[in-house]
mmCIF file of C-alpha atoms and ligand atoms in Angstrom:
data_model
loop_
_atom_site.group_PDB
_atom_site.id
_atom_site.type_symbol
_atom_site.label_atom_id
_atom_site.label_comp_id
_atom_site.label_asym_id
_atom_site.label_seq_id
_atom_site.Cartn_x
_atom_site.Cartn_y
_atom_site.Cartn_z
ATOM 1 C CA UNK I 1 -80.038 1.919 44.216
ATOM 2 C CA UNK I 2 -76.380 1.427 43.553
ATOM 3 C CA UNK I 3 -74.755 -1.704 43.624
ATOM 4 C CA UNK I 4 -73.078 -2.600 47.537
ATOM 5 C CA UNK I 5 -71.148 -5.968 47.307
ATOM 6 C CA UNK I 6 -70.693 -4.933 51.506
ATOM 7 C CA UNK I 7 -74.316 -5.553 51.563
ATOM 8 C CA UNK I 8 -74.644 -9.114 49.959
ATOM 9 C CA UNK I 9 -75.777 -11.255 51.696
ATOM 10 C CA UNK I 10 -73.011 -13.928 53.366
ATOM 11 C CA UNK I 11 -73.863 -17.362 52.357
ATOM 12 C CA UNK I 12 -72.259 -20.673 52.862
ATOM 13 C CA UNK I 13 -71.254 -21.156 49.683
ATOM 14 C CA UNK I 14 -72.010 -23.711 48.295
ATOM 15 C CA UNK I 15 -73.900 -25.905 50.385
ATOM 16 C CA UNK I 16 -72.385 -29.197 51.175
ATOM 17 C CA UNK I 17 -75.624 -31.061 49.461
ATOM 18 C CA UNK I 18 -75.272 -28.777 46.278
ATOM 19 C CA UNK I 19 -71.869 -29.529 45.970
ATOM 20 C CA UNK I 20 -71.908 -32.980 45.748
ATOM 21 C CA UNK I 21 -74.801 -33.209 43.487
ATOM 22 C CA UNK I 22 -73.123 -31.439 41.170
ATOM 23 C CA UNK I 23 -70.149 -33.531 40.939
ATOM 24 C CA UNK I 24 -71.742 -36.641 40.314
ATOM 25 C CA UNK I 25 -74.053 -34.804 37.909
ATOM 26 C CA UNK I 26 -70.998 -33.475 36.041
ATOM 27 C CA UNK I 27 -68.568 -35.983 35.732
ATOM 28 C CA UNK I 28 -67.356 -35.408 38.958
ATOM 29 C CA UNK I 29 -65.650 -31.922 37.477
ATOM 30 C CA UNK I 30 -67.012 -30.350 40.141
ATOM 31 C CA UNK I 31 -67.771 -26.462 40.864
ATOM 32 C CA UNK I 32 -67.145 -24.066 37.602
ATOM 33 C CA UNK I 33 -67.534 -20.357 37.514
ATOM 34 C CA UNK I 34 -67.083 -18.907 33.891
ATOM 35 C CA UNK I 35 -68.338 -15.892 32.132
ATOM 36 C CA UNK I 36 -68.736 -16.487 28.608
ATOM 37 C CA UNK I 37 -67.887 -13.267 26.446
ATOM 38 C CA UNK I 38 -68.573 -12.220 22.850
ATOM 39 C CA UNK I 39 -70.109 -9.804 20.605
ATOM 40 C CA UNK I 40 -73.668 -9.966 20.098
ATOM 41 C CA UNK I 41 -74.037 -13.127 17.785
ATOM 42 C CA UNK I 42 -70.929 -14.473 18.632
ATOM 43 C CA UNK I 43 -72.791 -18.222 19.792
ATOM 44 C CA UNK I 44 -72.507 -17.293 23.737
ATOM 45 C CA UNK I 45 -76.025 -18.326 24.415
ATOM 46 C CA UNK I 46 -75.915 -21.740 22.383
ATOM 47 C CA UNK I 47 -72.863 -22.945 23.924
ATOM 48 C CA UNK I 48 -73.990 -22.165 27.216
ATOM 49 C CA UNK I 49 -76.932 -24.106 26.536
ATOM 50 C CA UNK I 50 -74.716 -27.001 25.595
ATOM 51 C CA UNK I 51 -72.875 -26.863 28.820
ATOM 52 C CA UNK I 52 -76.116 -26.683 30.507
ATOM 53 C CA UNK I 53 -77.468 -29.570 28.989
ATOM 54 C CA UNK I 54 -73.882 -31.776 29.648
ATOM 55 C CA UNK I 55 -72.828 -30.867 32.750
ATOM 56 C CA UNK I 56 -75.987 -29.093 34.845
ATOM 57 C CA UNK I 57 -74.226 -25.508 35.696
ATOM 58 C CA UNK I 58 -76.959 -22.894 35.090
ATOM 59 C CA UNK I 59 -76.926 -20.600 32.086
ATOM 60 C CA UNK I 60 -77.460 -16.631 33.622
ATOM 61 C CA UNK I 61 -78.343 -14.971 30.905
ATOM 62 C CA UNK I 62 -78.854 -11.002 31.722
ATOM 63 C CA UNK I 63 -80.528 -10.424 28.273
ATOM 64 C CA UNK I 64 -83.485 -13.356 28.948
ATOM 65 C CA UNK I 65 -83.581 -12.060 32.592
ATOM 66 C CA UNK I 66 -84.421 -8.827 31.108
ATOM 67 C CA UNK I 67 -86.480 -9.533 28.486
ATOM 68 C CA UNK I 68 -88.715 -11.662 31.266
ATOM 69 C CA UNK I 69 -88.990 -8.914 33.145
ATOM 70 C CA UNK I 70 -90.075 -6.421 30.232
ATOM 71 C CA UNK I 71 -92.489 -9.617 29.739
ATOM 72 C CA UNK I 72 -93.343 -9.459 33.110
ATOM 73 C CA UNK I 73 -93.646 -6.049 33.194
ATOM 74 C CA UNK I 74 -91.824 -5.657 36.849
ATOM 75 C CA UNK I 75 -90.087 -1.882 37.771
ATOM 76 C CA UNK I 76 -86.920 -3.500 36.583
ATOM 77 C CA UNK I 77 -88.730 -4.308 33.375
ATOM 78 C CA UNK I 78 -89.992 -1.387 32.798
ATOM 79 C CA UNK I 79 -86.958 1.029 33.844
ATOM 80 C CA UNK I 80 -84.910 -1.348 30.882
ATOM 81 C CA UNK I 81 -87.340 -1.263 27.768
ATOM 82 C CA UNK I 82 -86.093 1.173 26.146
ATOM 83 C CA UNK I 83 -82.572 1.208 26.410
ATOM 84 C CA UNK I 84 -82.755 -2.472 25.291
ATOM 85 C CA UNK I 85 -84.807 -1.289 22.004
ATOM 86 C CA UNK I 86 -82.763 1.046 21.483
ATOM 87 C CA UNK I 87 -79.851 -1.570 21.435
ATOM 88 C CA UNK I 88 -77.961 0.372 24.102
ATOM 89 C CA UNK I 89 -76.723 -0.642 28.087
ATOM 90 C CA UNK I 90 -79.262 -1.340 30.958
ATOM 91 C CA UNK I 91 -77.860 1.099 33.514
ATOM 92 C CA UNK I 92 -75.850 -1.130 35.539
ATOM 93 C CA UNK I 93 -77.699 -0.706 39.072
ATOM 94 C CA UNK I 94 -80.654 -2.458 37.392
ATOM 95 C CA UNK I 95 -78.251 -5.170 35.786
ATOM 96 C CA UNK I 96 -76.658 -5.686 39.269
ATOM 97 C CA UNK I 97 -79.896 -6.004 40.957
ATOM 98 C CA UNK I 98 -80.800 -8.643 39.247
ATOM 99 C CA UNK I 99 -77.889 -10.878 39.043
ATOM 100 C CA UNK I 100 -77.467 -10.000 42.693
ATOM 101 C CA UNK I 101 -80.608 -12.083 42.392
ATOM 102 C CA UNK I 102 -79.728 -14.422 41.042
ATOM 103 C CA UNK I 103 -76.344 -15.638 41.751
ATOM 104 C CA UNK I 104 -78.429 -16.243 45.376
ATOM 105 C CA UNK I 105 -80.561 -18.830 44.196
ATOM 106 C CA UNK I 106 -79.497 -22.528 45.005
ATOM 107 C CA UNK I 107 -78.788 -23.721 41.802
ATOM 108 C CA UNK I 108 -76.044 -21.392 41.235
ATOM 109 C CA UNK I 109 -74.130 -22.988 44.466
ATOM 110 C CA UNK I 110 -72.140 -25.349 42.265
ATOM 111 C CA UNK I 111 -71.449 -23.042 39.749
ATOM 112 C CA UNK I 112 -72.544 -21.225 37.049
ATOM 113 C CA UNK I 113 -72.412 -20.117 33.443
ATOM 114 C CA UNK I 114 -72.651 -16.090 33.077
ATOM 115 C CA UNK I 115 -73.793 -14.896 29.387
ATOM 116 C CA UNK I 116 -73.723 -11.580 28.936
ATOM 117 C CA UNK I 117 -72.214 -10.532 32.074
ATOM 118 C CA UNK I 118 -70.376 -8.535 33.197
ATOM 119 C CA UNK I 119 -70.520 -5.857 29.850
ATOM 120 C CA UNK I 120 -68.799 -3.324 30.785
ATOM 121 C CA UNK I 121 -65.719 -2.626 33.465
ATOM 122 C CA UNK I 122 -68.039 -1.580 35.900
ATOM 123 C CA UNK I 123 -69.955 -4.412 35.915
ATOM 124 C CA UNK I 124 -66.553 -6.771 36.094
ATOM 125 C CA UNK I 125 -65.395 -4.978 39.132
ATOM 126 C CA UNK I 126 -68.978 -5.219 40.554
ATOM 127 C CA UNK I 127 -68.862 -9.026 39.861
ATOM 128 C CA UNK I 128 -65.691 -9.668 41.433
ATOM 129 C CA UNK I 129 -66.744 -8.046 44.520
ATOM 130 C CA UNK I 130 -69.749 -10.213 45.113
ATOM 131 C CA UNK I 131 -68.114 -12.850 44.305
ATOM 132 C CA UNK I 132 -64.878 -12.001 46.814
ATOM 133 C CA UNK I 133 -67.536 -11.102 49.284
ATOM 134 C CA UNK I 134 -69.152 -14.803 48.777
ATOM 135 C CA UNK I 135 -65.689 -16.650 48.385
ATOM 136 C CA UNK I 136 -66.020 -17.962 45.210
ATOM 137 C CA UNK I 137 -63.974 -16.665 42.668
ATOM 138 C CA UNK I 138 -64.501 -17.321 38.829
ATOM 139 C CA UNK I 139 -62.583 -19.763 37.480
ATOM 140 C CA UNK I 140 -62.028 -18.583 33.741
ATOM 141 C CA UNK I 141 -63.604 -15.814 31.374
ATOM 142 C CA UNK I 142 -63.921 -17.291 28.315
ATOM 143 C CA UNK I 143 -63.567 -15.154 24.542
ATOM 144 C CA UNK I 144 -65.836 -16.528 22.024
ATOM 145 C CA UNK I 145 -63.672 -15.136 19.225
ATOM 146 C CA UNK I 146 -65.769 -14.294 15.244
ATOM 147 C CA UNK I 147 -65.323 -11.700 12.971
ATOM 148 C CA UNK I 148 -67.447 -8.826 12.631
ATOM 149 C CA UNK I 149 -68.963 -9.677 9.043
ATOM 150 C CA UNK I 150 -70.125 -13.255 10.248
ATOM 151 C CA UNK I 151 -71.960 -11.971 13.473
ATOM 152 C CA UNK I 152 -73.824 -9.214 11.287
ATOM 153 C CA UNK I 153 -75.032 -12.108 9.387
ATOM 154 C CA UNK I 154 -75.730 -14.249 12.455
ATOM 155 C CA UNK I 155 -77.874 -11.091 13.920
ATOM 156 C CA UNK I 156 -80.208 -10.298 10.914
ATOM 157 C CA UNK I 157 -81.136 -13.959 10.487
ATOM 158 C CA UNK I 158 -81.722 -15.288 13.919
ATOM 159 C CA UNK I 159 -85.243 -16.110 14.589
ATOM 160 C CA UNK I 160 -86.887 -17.812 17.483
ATOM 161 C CA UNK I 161 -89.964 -19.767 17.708
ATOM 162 C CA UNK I 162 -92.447 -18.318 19.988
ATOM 163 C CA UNK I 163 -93.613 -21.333 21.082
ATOM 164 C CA UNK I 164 -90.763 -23.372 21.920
ATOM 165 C CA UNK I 165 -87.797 -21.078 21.985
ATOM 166 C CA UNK I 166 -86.138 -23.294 19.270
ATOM 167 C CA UNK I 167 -83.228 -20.605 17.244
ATOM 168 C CA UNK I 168 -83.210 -20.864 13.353
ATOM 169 C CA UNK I 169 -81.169 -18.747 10.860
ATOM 170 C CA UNK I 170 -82.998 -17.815 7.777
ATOM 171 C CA UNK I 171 -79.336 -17.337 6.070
ATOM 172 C CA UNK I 172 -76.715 -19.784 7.813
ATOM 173 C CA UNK I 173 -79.622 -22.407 9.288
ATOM 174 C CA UNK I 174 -82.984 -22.192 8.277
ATOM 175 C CA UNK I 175 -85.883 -24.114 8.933
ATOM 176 C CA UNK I 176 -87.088 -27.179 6.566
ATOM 177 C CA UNK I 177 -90.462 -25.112 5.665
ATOM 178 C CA UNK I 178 -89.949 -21.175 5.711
ATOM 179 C CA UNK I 179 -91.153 -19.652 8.594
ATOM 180 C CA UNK I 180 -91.667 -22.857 10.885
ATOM 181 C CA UNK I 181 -90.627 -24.212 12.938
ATOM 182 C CA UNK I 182 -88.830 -28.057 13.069
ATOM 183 C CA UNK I 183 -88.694 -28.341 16.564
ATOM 184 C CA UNK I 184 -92.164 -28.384 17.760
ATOM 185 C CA UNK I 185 -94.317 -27.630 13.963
ATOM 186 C CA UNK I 186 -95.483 -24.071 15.398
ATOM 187 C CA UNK I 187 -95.811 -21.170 12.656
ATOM 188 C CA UNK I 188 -94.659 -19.046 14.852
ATOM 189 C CA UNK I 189 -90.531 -17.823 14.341
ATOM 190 C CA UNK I 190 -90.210 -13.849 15.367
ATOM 191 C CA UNK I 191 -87.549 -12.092 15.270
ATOM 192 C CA UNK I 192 -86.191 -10.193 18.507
ATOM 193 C CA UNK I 193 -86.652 -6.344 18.251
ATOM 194 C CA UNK I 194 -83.317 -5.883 18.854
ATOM 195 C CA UNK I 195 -82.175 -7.878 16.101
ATOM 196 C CA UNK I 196 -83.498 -5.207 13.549
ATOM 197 C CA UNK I 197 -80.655 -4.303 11.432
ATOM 198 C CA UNK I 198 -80.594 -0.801 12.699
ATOM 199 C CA UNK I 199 -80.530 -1.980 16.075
ATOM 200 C CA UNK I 200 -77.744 -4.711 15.792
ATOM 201 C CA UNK I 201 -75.304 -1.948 14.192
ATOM 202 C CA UNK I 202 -75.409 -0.214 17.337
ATOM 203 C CA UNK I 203 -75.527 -3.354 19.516
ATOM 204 C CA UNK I 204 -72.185 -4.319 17.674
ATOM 205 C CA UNK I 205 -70.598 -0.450 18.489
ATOM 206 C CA UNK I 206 -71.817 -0.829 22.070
ATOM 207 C CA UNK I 207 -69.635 -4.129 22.413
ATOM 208 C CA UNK I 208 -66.577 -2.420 20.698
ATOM 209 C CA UNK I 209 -67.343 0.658 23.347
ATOM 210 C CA UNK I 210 -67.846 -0.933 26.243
ATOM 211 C CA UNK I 211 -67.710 -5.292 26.556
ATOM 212 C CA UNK I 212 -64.405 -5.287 24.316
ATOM 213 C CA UNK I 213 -61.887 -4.003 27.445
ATOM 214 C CA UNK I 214 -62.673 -6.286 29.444
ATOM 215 C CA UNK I 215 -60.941 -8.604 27.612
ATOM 216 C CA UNK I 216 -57.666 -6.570 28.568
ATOM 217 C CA UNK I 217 -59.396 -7.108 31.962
ATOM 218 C CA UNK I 218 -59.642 -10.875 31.974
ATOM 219 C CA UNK I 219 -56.094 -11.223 30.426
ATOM 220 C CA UNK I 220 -54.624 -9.389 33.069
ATOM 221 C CA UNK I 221 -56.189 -11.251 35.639
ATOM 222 C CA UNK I 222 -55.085 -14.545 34.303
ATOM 223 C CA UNK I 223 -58.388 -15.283 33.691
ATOM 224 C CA UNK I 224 -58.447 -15.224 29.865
ATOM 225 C CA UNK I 225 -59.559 -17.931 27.385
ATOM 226 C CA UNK I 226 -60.223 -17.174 23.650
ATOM 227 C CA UNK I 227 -61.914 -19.677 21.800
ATOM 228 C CA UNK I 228 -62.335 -19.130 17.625
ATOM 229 C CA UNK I 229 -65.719 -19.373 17.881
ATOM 230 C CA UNK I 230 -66.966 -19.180 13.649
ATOM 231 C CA UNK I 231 -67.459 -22.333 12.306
ATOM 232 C CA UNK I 232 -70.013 -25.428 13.269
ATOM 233 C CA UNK I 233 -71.581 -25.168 16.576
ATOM 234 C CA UNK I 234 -70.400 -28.805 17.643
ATOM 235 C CA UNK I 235 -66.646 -27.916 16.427
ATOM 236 C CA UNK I 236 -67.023 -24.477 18.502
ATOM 237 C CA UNK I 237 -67.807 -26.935 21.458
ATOM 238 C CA UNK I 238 -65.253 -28.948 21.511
ATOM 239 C CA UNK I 239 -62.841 -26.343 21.502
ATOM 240 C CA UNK I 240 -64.940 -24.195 24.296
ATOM 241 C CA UNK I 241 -64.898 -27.110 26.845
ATOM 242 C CA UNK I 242 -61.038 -27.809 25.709
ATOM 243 C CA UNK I 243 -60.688 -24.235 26.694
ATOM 244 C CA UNK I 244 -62.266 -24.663 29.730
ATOM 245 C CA UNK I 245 -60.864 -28.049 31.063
ATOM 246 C CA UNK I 246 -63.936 -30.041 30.672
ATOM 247 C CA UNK I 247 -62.938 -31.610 27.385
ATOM 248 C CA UNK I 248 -63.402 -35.845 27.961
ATOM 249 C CA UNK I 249 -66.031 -35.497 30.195
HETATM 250 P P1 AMP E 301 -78.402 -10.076 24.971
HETATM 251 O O1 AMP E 301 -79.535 -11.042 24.871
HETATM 252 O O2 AMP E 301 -77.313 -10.552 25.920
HETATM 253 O O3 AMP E 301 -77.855 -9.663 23.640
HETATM 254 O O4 AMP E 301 -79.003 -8.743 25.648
HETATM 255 C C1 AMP E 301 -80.053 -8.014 25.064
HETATM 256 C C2 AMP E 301 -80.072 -6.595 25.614
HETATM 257 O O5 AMP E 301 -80.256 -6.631 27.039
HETATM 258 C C3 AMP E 301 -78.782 -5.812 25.410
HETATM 259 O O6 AMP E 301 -78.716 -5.205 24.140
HETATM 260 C C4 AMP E 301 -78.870 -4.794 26.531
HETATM 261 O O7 AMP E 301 -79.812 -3.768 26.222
HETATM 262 C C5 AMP E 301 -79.479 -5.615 27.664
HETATM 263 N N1 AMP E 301 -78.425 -6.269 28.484
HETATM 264 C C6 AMP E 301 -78.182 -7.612 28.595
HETATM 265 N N2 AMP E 301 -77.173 -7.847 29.447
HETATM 266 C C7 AMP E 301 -76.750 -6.631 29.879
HETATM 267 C C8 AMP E 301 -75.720 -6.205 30.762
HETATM 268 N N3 AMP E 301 -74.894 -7.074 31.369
HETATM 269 N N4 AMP E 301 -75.594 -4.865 30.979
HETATM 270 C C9 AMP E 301 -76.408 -3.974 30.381
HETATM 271 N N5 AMP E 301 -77.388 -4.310 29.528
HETATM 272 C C10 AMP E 301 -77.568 -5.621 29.275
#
């Protein structure tokens, strides 16, 4: 089904309650809307972890909402497989579908961190409508800025720990004892499938093809942020929540 912003649902937005939990919880910084952009391997889903764990927004991921529904094997699961394999786009109805989702749920009230959406222009406009439609515009789009070389690097040496979800590096961060993990002592550290180095070449075109004009996008909407995002993960977030006016809280 295509995407209909008309037909999302109207919500008071956000609700009073939600709101002020979120303050308090947050420094009293109150309600942030930010889509974090970047190549594949460019740190988006660490530092939105980080903001997570500071200041309580939720992290929307559209890759892990996908990947648990392959896991889950739903329709939307299924209709997405391959395409994700094969390192190329969901098609966009199923990607709106399921942040249409959930950008409903309560916890995204006071705000939220989006990773990996929008991708493409579509998407963007897509986004903006839903949001326009629920009165709550985004506050910033934010650039996390690395040079090609470094995220090829970052790609073919990520590895996760099945157990705990804990990320290593084999090259730029590896565990203590090869192949497991510190975190919670499992032997257990995959790799994704679409981190095979195949697949990550044409994850990394995709971006250039598609994600990369939004940033034109963003820039004209005033929305822009670019943050230099190579170097140590700590250093990156300093400068992201600098970036983002949350710096000193
Ligand atoms: P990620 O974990 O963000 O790198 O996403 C993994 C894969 O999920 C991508 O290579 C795409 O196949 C798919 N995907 C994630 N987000 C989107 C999106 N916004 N639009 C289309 N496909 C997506």
């Amino acid at each position: 089904m295509p995407f209909d912003a008309g037909s999302a649902q109207r919500l008071v937005w956000p609700p009073r309650a939600t709101r002020a939990r979120i303050a308090t919880k947050n420094g009293g910084r109150g309600i942030m809307r930010i889509v974090l952009m970047g190549a594949p391997g460019s740190g988006k889903g660490t530092q939105a972890k980080k903001l997570v764990a500071d200041f309580g927004y939720p992290q929307i991921s559209t890759g892990d909402l996908l990947r648990d529904a392959v896991a889950r094997g739903t329709e939307f699961g299924l209709r997405a497989k391959s395409a994700m394999d094969n390192g190329q786009l969901v098609t966009d109805d199923i990607v709106l579908g399921i942040i249409r989702e959930r950008l409903a749920e309560p916890d995204a009230a006071g705000g939220f961190i989006l990773d990996g959406f929008p991708r493409n222009l579509a998407q963007a406009q897509a986004l903006e409508s839903l949001l326009a439609e629920m009165g709550t515009p985004l506050d910033a789009a934010v650039l996390m800025d690395v040079e090609f070389e470094i995220l090829f690097k970052r790609l073919t040496g990520r590895r996760t720990c099945g157990s705990c979800g804990k990320v290593f590096n084999v090259h730029l961060m590896p565990p203590k004892e090869d192949g497991v993990c510190d975190g919670c002592g499992a032997a257990d550290l995959v790799q994704r499938s679409d981190d095979k180095e195949e697949t990550i070449s044409k994850r990394l075109e995709v971006y250039q093809r598609e994600t990369e004009p939004l940033i034109d996008h963003y820039k004209n909407a005033g929305k822009l942020k670019v943050v230099d995002a190579d170097g140590d993960v700590e250093d990156v977030y300093g400068r992201l929540k600098e970036a983002t006016g949350l710096a000193g809280s």
